[in-house]
Amino acid sequence: MAAVRSLSKFFSLRSFSTTTKRAYADQMSFTFAAGNQVYYEAKSVKQVDVPSFSGSFGILPAHVPTLAVLKPGVVSVYEDSGNVNKIFVSSGTVTINDDSSVQILAEEAHPVANIDVGTARDILSKAQSELSSATNDQARAEAEIAIEVGEALVKAAE
Amino acid sequence: MTAWRQAGLNYINYSNIAAKLLRQALKPDLRADAIKRADTHIKITKWENGKPIKESTY
């Protein structure tokens, strides 16, 4: 009887120890750098919202590992202090690692408050006229990108 | 597939356009510096027999 008990104890201990828990940290180590400025360097934050080609999504400390390509738009960083920092990114990549570290690398990134609404509207209307006057596929594609960026800029600045 | 990819552009082109427009959309006091920073120049000089032949700036 004692042998059976110790055996069952052995199995229950064994099954307990082999239960694998994903090694998610309850904190996220966030790095955000652009060509013009480094905004965060391995800082702990609550949540980060990013605009990407696979849709806009929020990143929490327990997020699954992912790679995504950024779209022009606003990255919202929910800092531990409760402050929300909104930064406009032109483009770049976001990497979410297994250890809950997150890196955003952008070509150009500026606080939303630094965008001029009037200029953003001018950029959008100029892009729209470029699209109507485009004569080849490449010029048309470039104008379409400019419209997309212009719309994102206006939306962010308003 | 996106329209720009079909037209032969890639994400680097896309990124360059987006970054350029973002720099242009900044408030006037920040704009000048941002645009200046984006400019990169490469100067190439071809040499033959110890003499500079042709100089070009990109």
PDB file of C-alpha atoms in Angstrom:
ATOM      1  CA  MET A   1       0.000   0.000   0.000  1.00  0.00           C
ATOM      2  CA  ALA A   2       2.830   2.327   0.944  1.00  0.00           C
ATOM      3  CA  ALA A   3       4.519   1.460  -2.321  1.00  0.00           C
ATOM      4  CA  VAL A   4       1.397   2.338  -4.293  1.00  0.00           C
ATOM      5  CA  ARG A   5       1.092   5.611  -2.444  1.00  0.00           C
ATOM      6  CA  SER A   6       4.658   6.614  -3.096  1.00  0.00           C
ATOM      7  CA  LEU A   7       4.258   5.595  -6.728  1.00  0.00           C
ATOM      8  CA  SER A   8       1.153   7.731  -7.161  1.00  0.00           C
ATOM      9  CA  LYS A   9       2.961  10.564  -5.424  1.00  0.00           C
ATOM     10  CA  PHE A  10       5.811  10.145  -7.866  1.00  0.00           C
ATOM     11  CA  PHE A  11       3.478  10.380 -10.837  1.00  0.00           C
ATOM     12  CA  SER A  12       1.590  13.352  -9.551  1.00  0.00           C
ATOM     13  CA  LEU A  13       4.837  15.176  -8.819  1.00  0.00           C
ATOM     14  CA  ARG A  14       6.147  14.248 -12.212  1.00  0.00           C
ATOM     15  CA  SER A  15       3.089  15.464 -14.063  1.00  0.00           C
ATOM     16  CA  PHE A  16       3.237  18.677 -12.075  1.00  0.00           C
ATOM     17  CA  SER A  17       6.845  19.344 -12.908  1.00  0.00           C
ATOM     18  CA  THR A  18       6.414  18.598 -16.614  1.00  0.00           C
ATOM     19  CA  THR A  19       3.490  20.987 -16.988  1.00  0.00           C
ATOM     20  CA  THR A  20       5.143  23.617 -19.086  1.00  0.00           C
ATOM     21  CA  LYS A  21       4.175  27.179 -18.470  1.00  0.00           C
ATOM     22  CA  ARG A  22       4.981  29.637 -21.190  1.00  0.00           C
ATOM     23  CA  ALA A  23       7.744  31.823 -19.929  1.00  0.00           C
ATOM     24  CA  TYR A  24       5.831  35.079 -20.152  1.00  0.00           C
ATOM     25  CA  ALA A  25       7.022  37.824 -17.930  1.00  0.00           C
ATOM     26  CA  ASP A  26       4.392  39.993 -16.283  1.00  0.00           C
ATOM     27  CA  GLN A  27       6.326  43.006 -17.472  1.00  0.00           C
ATOM     28  CA  MET A  28       7.192  44.139 -20.934  1.00  0.00           C
ATOM     29  CA  SER A  29      10.589  45.456 -21.890  1.00  0.00           C
ATOM     30  CA  PHE A  30       9.815  48.055 -24.537  1.00  0.00           C
ATOM     31  CA  THR A  31      12.249  49.587 -26.990  1.00  0.00           C
ATOM     32  CA  PHE A  32      11.163  52.196 -29.520  1.00  0.00           C
ATOM     33  CA  ALA A  33      13.677  53.856 -31.791  1.00  0.00           C
ATOM     34  CA  ALA A  34      13.472  55.825 -35.014  1.00  0.00           C
ATOM     35  CA  GLY A  35      15.999  57.320 -37.379  1.00  0.00           C
ATOM     36  CA  ASN A  36      15.545  60.665 -35.683  1.00  0.00           C
ATOM     37  CA  GLN A  37      15.205  59.758 -31.988  1.00  0.00           C
ATOM     38  CA  VAL A  38      15.201  56.985 -29.411  1.00  0.00           C
ATOM     39  CA  TYR A  39      11.956  57.161 -27.433  1.00  0.00           C
ATOM     40  CA  TYR A  40      12.171  54.132 -25.131  1.00  0.00           C
ATOM     41  CA  GLU A  41      15.064  51.892 -24.265  1.00  0.00           C
ATOM     42  CA  ALA A  42      14.117  48.618 -22.532  1.00  0.00           C
ATOM     43  CA  LYS A  43      11.506  50.443 -20.464  1.00  0.00           C
ATOM     44  CA  SER A  44       8.640  48.772 -18.651  1.00  0.00           C
ATOM     45  CA  VAL A  45       5.234  49.786 -20.034  1.00  0.00           C
ATOM     46  CA  LYS A  46       1.656  48.504 -19.675  1.00  0.00           C
ATOM     47  CA  GLN A  47       0.516  48.330 -23.267  1.00  0.00           C
ATOM     48  CA  VAL A  48       1.493  49.452 -26.753  1.00  0.00           C
ATOM     49  CA  ASP A  49      -0.924  49.904 -29.677  1.00  0.00           C
ATOM     50  CA  VAL A  50       0.604  49.733 -33.149  1.00  0.00           C
ATOM     51  CA  PRO A  51      -0.748  50.211 -36.679  1.00  0.00           C
ATOM     52  CA  SER A  52       0.469  47.414 -38.969  1.00  0.00           C
ATOM     53  CA  PHE A  53      -0.265  45.860 -42.349  1.00  0.00           C
ATOM     54  CA  SER A  54      -1.922  42.982 -40.534  1.00  0.00           C
ATOM     55  CA  GLY A  55      -4.214  45.450 -38.768  1.00  0.00           C
ATOM     56  CA  SER A  56      -3.862  47.631 -35.723  1.00  0.00           C
ATOM     57  CA  PHE A  57      -3.260  45.713 -32.534  1.00  0.00           C
ATOM     58  CA  GLY A  58      -2.396  46.220 -28.890  1.00  0.00           C
ATOM     59  CA  ILE A  59       0.585  44.530 -27.269  1.00  0.00           C
ATOM     60  CA  LEU A  60       0.339  43.392 -23.658  1.00  0.00           C
ATOM     61  CA  PRO A  61       3.156  41.818 -21.590  1.00  0.00           C
ATOM     62  CA  ALA A  62       1.722  38.325 -22.249  1.00  0.00           C
ATOM     63  CA  HIS A  63       1.473  38.704 -26.015  1.00  0.00           C
ATOM     64  CA  VAL A  64       2.445  35.829 -28.330  1.00  0.00           C
ATOM     65  CA  PRO A  65       5.655  36.353 -30.335  1.00  0.00           C
ATOM     66  CA  THR A  66       4.912  38.184 -33.593  1.00  0.00           C
ATOM     67  CA  LEU A  67       6.568  40.134 -36.354  1.00  0.00           C
ATOM     68  CA  ALA A  68       4.720  42.899 -38.157  1.00  0.00           C
ATOM     69  CA  VAL A  69       5.394  45.640 -40.662  1.00  0.00           C
ATOM     70  CA  LEU A  70       4.263  49.102 -39.607  1.00  0.00           C
ATOM     71  CA  LYS A  71       1.812  51.278 -41.461  1.00  0.00           C
ATOM     72  CA  PRO A  72       1.895  55.064 -41.114  1.00  0.00           C
ATOM     73  CA  GLY A  73      -0.123  55.870 -38.001  1.00  0.00           C
ATOM     74  CA  VAL A  74      -0.118  56.509 -34.296  1.00  0.00           C
ATOM     75  CA  VAL A  75       1.693  54.267 -31.831  1.00  0.00           C
ATOM     76  CA  SER A  76       0.113  54.638 -28.375  1.00  0.00           C
ATOM     77  CA  VAL A  77       2.327  53.775 -25.441  1.00  0.00           C
ATOM     78  CA  TYR A  78       0.548  53.197 -22.106  1.00  0.00           C
ATOM     79  CA  GLU A  79       3.254  53.953 -19.590  1.00  0.00           C
ATOM     80  CA  ASP A  80       3.376  52.479 -16.091  1.00  0.00           C
ATOM     81  CA  SER A  81       2.568  55.934 -14.686  1.00  0.00           C
ATOM     82  CA  GLY A  82      -0.790  55.862 -16.499  1.00  0.00           C
ATOM     83  CA  ASN A  83       0.361  58.436 -19.022  1.00  0.00           C
ATOM     84  CA  VAL A  84      -0.437  57.687 -22.702  1.00  0.00           C
ATOM     85  CA  ASN A  85       2.261  58.754 -25.144  1.00  0.00           C
ATOM     86  CA  LYS A  86       1.132  59.102 -28.783  1.00  0.00           C
ATOM     87  CA  ILE A  87       3.836  58.999 -31.427  1.00  0.00           C
ATOM     88  CA  PHE A  88       3.307  59.023 -35.187  1.00  0.00           C
ATOM     89  CA  VAL A  89       5.421  56.489 -37.091  1.00  0.00           C
ATOM     90  CA  SER A  90       6.037  56.634 -40.832  1.00  0.00           C
ATOM     91  CA  SER A  91       6.900  52.963 -41.274  1.00  0.00           C
ATOM     92  CA  GLY A  92       9.154  50.280 -39.868  1.00  0.00           C
ATOM     93  CA  THR A  93       8.898  46.997 -37.997  1.00  0.00           C
ATOM     94  CA  VAL A  94       7.596  45.698 -34.699  1.00  0.00           C
ATOM     95  CA  THR A  95       9.095  42.601 -33.089  1.00  0.00           C
ATOM     96  CA  ILE A  96       7.449  40.872 -30.142  1.00  0.00           C
ATOM     97  CA  ASN A  97       9.715  38.264 -28.582  1.00  0.00           C
ATOM     98  CA  ASP A  98       9.028  35.175 -26.492  1.00  0.00           C
ATOM     99  CA  ASP A  99      10.490  36.851 -23.378  1.00  0.00           C
ATOM    100  CA  SER A 100       7.923  39.709 -23.642  1.00  0.00           C
ATOM    101  CA  SER A 101      10.440  42.186 -24.939  1.00  0.00           C
ATOM    102  CA  VAL A 102       9.105  44.391 -27.727  1.00  0.00           C
ATOM    103  CA  GLN A 103      11.043  46.423 -30.267  1.00  0.00           C
ATOM    104  CA  ILE A 104       9.628  49.038 -32.592  1.00  0.00           C
ATOM    105  CA  LEU A 105      12.029  50.340 -35.201  1.00  0.00           C
ATOM    106  CA  ALA A 106      10.693  53.174 -37.318  1.00  0.00           C
ATOM    107  CA  GLU A 107      12.204  55.140 -40.163  1.00  0.00           C
ATOM    108  CA  GLU A 108      10.786  58.393 -38.792  1.00  0.00           C
ATOM    109  CA  ALA A 109       8.757  58.981 -35.644  1.00  0.00           C
ATOM    110  CA  HIS A 110       7.480  62.185 -34.056  1.00  0.00           C
ATOM    111  CA  PRO A 111       5.073  62.980 -31.218  1.00  0.00           C
ATOM    112  CA  VAL A 112       1.574  63.578 -32.604  1.00  0.00           C
ATOM    113  CA  ALA A 113       1.654  67.065 -31.062  1.00  0.00           C
ATOM    114  CA  ASN A 114       4.477  68.006 -33.459  1.00  0.00           C
ATOM    115  CA  ILE A 115       2.364  67.445 -36.576  1.00  0.00           C
ATOM    116  CA  ASP A 116       0.911  70.540 -38.213  1.00  0.00           C
ATOM    117  CA  VAL A 117      -2.743  69.938 -39.164  1.00  0.00           C
ATOM    118  CA  GLY A 118      -2.779  72.497 -41.966  1.00  0.00           C
ATOM    119  CA  THR A 119       0.373  71.119 -43.582  1.00  0.00           C
ATOM    120  CA  ALA A 120      -0.955  67.584 -43.264  1.00  0.00           C
ATOM    121  CA  ARG A 121      -4.116  68.614 -45.158  1.00  0.00           C
ATOM    122  CA  ASP A 122      -1.963  70.259 -47.854  1.00  0.00           C
ATOM    123  CA  ILE A 123       0.058  67.049 -48.215  1.00  0.00           C
ATOM    124  CA  LEU A 124      -3.154  65.041 -48.611  1.00  0.00           C
ATOM    125  CA  SER A 125      -4.664  67.338 -51.239  1.00  0.00           C
ATOM    126  CA  LYS A 126      -1.356  67.513 -53.133  1.00  0.00           C
ATOM    127  CA  ALA A 127      -1.206  63.709 -53.144  1.00  0.00           C
ATOM    128  CA  GLN A 128      -4.768  63.541 -54.491  1.00  0.00           C
ATOM    129  CA  SER A 129      -3.943  65.869 -57.365  1.00  0.00           C
ATOM    130  CA  GLU A 130      -0.768  63.870 -58.059  1.00  0.00           C
ATOM    131  CA  LEU A 131      -2.879  60.748 -58.364  1.00  0.00           C
ATOM    132  CA  SER A 132      -5.194  62.336 -60.938  1.00  0.00           C
ATOM    133  CA  SER A 133      -2.236  63.597 -62.981  1.00  0.00           C
ATOM    134  CA  ALA A 134      -0.204  60.376 -62.758  1.00  0.00           C
ATOM    135  CA  THR A 135       0.636  58.947 -66.154  1.00  0.00           C
ATOM    136  CA  ASN A 136       2.209  55.593 -65.316  1.00  0.00           C
ATOM    137  CA  ASP A 137       1.758  52.772 -62.822  1.00  0.00           C
ATOM    138  CA  GLN A 138       4.693  53.793 -60.675  1.00  0.00           C
ATOM    139  CA  ALA A 139       3.618  57.431 -60.321  1.00  0.00           C
ATOM    140  CA  ARG A 140       0.096  56.260 -59.557  1.00  0.00           C
ATOM    141  CA  ALA A 141       1.355  53.845 -56.883  1.00  0.00           C
ATOM    142  CA  GLU A 142       3.527  56.546 -55.314  1.00  0.00           C
ATOM    143  CA  ALA A 143       0.581  58.945 -55.225  1.00  0.00           C
ATOM    144  CA  GLU A 144      -1.583  56.262 -53.621  1.00  0.00           C
ATOM    145  CA  ILE A 145       1.014  55.760 -50.892  1.00  0.00           C
ATOM    146  CA  ALA A 146       1.156  59.527 -50.369  1.00  0.00           C
ATOM    147  CA  ILE A 147      -2.636  59.636 -49.999  1.00  0.00           C
ATOM    148  CA  GLU A 148      -2.532  56.834 -47.436  1.00  0.00           C
ATOM    149  CA  VAL A 149       0.176  58.655 -45.457  1.00  0.00           C
ATOM    150  CA  GLY A 150      -1.631  61.991 -45.816  1.00  0.00           C
ATOM    151  CA  GLU A 151      -4.892  60.533 -44.522  1.00  0.00           C
ATOM    152  CA  ALA A 152      -3.092  59.008 -41.537  1.00  0.00           C
ATOM    153  CA  LEU A 153      -1.358  62.322 -40.804  1.00  0.00           C
ATOM    154  CA  VAL A 154      -4.593  64.326 -40.954  1.00  0.00           C
ATOM    155  CA  LYS A 155      -6.416  61.771 -38.803  1.00  0.00           C
ATOM    156  CA  ALA A 156      -3.629  61.813 -36.216  1.00  0.00           C
ATOM    157  CA  ALA A 157      -3.258  65.603 -36.118  1.00  0.00           C
ATOM    158  CA  GLU A 158      -6.964  66.472 -35.852  1.00  0.00           C
TER     159      GLU A 158
ATOM    160  CA  MET B   1      -0.969  42.138 -52.840  1.00  0.00           C
ATOM    161  CA  THR B   2      -0.948  45.876 -52.510  1.00  0.00           C
ATOM    162  CA  ALA B   3      -1.222  48.115 -55.568  1.00  0.00           C
ATOM    163  CA  TRP B   4       2.236  49.635 -55.044  1.00  0.00           C
ATOM    164  CA  ARG B   5       3.857  46.212 -54.921  1.00  0.00           C
ATOM    165  CA  GLN B   6       2.164  45.339 -58.196  1.00  0.00           C
ATOM    166  CA  ALA B   7       3.578  48.534 -59.693  1.00  0.00           C
ATOM    167  CA  GLY B   8       7.096  47.352 -58.867  1.00  0.00           C
ATOM    168  CA  LEU B   9       7.648  49.279 -55.645  1.00  0.00           C
ATOM    169  CA  ASN B  10       8.822  47.630 -52.447  1.00  0.00           C
ATOM    170  CA  TYR B  11       8.471  48.410 -48.756  1.00  0.00           C
ATOM    171  CA  ILE B  12      11.701  50.440 -48.752  1.00  0.00           C
ATOM    172  CA  ASN B  13      10.171  52.782 -51.351  1.00  0.00           C
ATOM    173  CA  TYR B  14       6.952  52.895 -49.343  1.00  0.00           C
ATOM    174  CA  SER B  15       8.862  53.655 -46.154  1.00  0.00           C
ATOM    175  CA  ASN B  16      10.882  56.420 -47.822  1.00  0.00           C
ATOM    176  CA  ILE B  17       7.740  58.155 -49.098  1.00  0.00           C
ATOM    177  CA  ALA B  18       6.030  57.867 -45.709  1.00  0.00           C
ATOM    178  CA  ALA B  19       9.081  59.189 -43.821  1.00  0.00           C
ATOM    179  CA  LYS B  20       9.522  62.089 -46.260  1.00  0.00           C
ATOM    180  CA  LEU B  21       5.882  63.144 -45.890  1.00  0.00           C
ATOM    181  CA  LEU B  22       5.988  62.875 -42.116  1.00  0.00           C
ATOM    182  CA  ARG B  23       9.017  65.203 -42.044  1.00  0.00           C
ATOM    183  CA  GLN B  24       7.167  67.663 -44.278  1.00  0.00           C
ATOM    184  CA  ALA B  25       4.098  67.571 -42.031  1.00  0.00           C
ATOM    185  CA  LEU B  26       5.956  68.714 -38.923  1.00  0.00           C
ATOM    186  CA  LYS B  27       5.356  72.114 -37.352  1.00  0.00           C
ATOM    187  CA  PRO B  28       7.430  74.789 -39.133  1.00  0.00           C
ATOM    188  CA  ASP B  29      10.032  75.177 -36.366  1.00  0.00           C
ATOM    189  CA  LEU B  30      10.879  71.459 -36.457  1.00  0.00           C
ATOM    190  CA  ARG B  31      10.425  70.907 -40.176  1.00  0.00           C
ATOM    191  CA  ALA B  32      13.585  72.554 -41.491  1.00  0.00           C
ATOM    192  CA  ASP B  33      15.884  70.516 -39.260  1.00  0.00           C
ATOM    193  CA  ALA B  34      14.093  67.257 -39.989  1.00  0.00           C
ATOM    194  CA  ILE B  35      14.288  67.761 -43.749  1.00  0.00           C
ATOM    195  CA  LYS B  36      17.942  68.755 -43.561  1.00  0.00           C
ATOM    196  CA  ARG B  37      18.744  65.634 -41.558  1.00  0.00           C
ATOM    197  CA  ALA B  38      17.174  63.448 -44.229  1.00  0.00           C
ATOM    198  CA  ASP B  39      19.551  64.639 -46.933  1.00  0.00           C
ATOM    199  CA  THR B  40      22.451  62.316 -47.552  1.00  0.00           C
ATOM    200  CA  HIS B  41      25.125  62.959 -50.059  1.00  0.00           C
ATOM    201  CA  ILE B  42      27.693  60.641 -51.521  1.00  0.00           C
ATOM    202  CA  LYS B  43      30.549  62.119 -53.447  1.00  0.00           C
ATOM    203  CA  ILE B  44      32.241  59.774 -55.858  1.00  0.00           C
ATOM    204  CA  THR B  45      35.485  60.637 -57.612  1.00  0.00           C
ATOM    205  CA  LYS B  46      36.997  58.374 -60.218  1.00  0.00           C
ATOM    206  CA  TRP B  47      40.758  58.325 -60.382  1.00  0.00           C
ATOM    207  CA  GLU B  48      42.968  57.242 -63.256  1.00  0.00           C
ATOM    208  CA  ASN B  49      46.750  57.296 -63.252  1.00  0.00           C
ATOM    209  CA  GLY B  50      46.844  59.304 -60.038  1.00  0.00           C
ATOM    210  CA  LYS B  51      44.511  62.039 -61.334  1.00  0.00           C
ATOM    211  CA  PRO B  52      40.848  62.636 -60.502  1.00  0.00           C
ATOM    212  CA  ILE B  53      38.855  62.089 -63.700  1.00  0.00           C
ATOM    213  CA  LYS B  54      35.225  62.587 -62.848  1.00  0.00           C
ATOM    214  CA  GLU B  55      33.444  63.819 -59.761  1.00  0.00           C
ATOM    215  CA  SER B  56      29.778  63.335 -59.089  1.00  0.00           C
ATOM    216  CA  THR B  57      27.541  64.009 -56.113  1.00  0.00           C
ATOM    217  CA  TYR B  58      24.466  61.945 -55.333  1.00  0.00           C
TER     218      TYR B  58
END
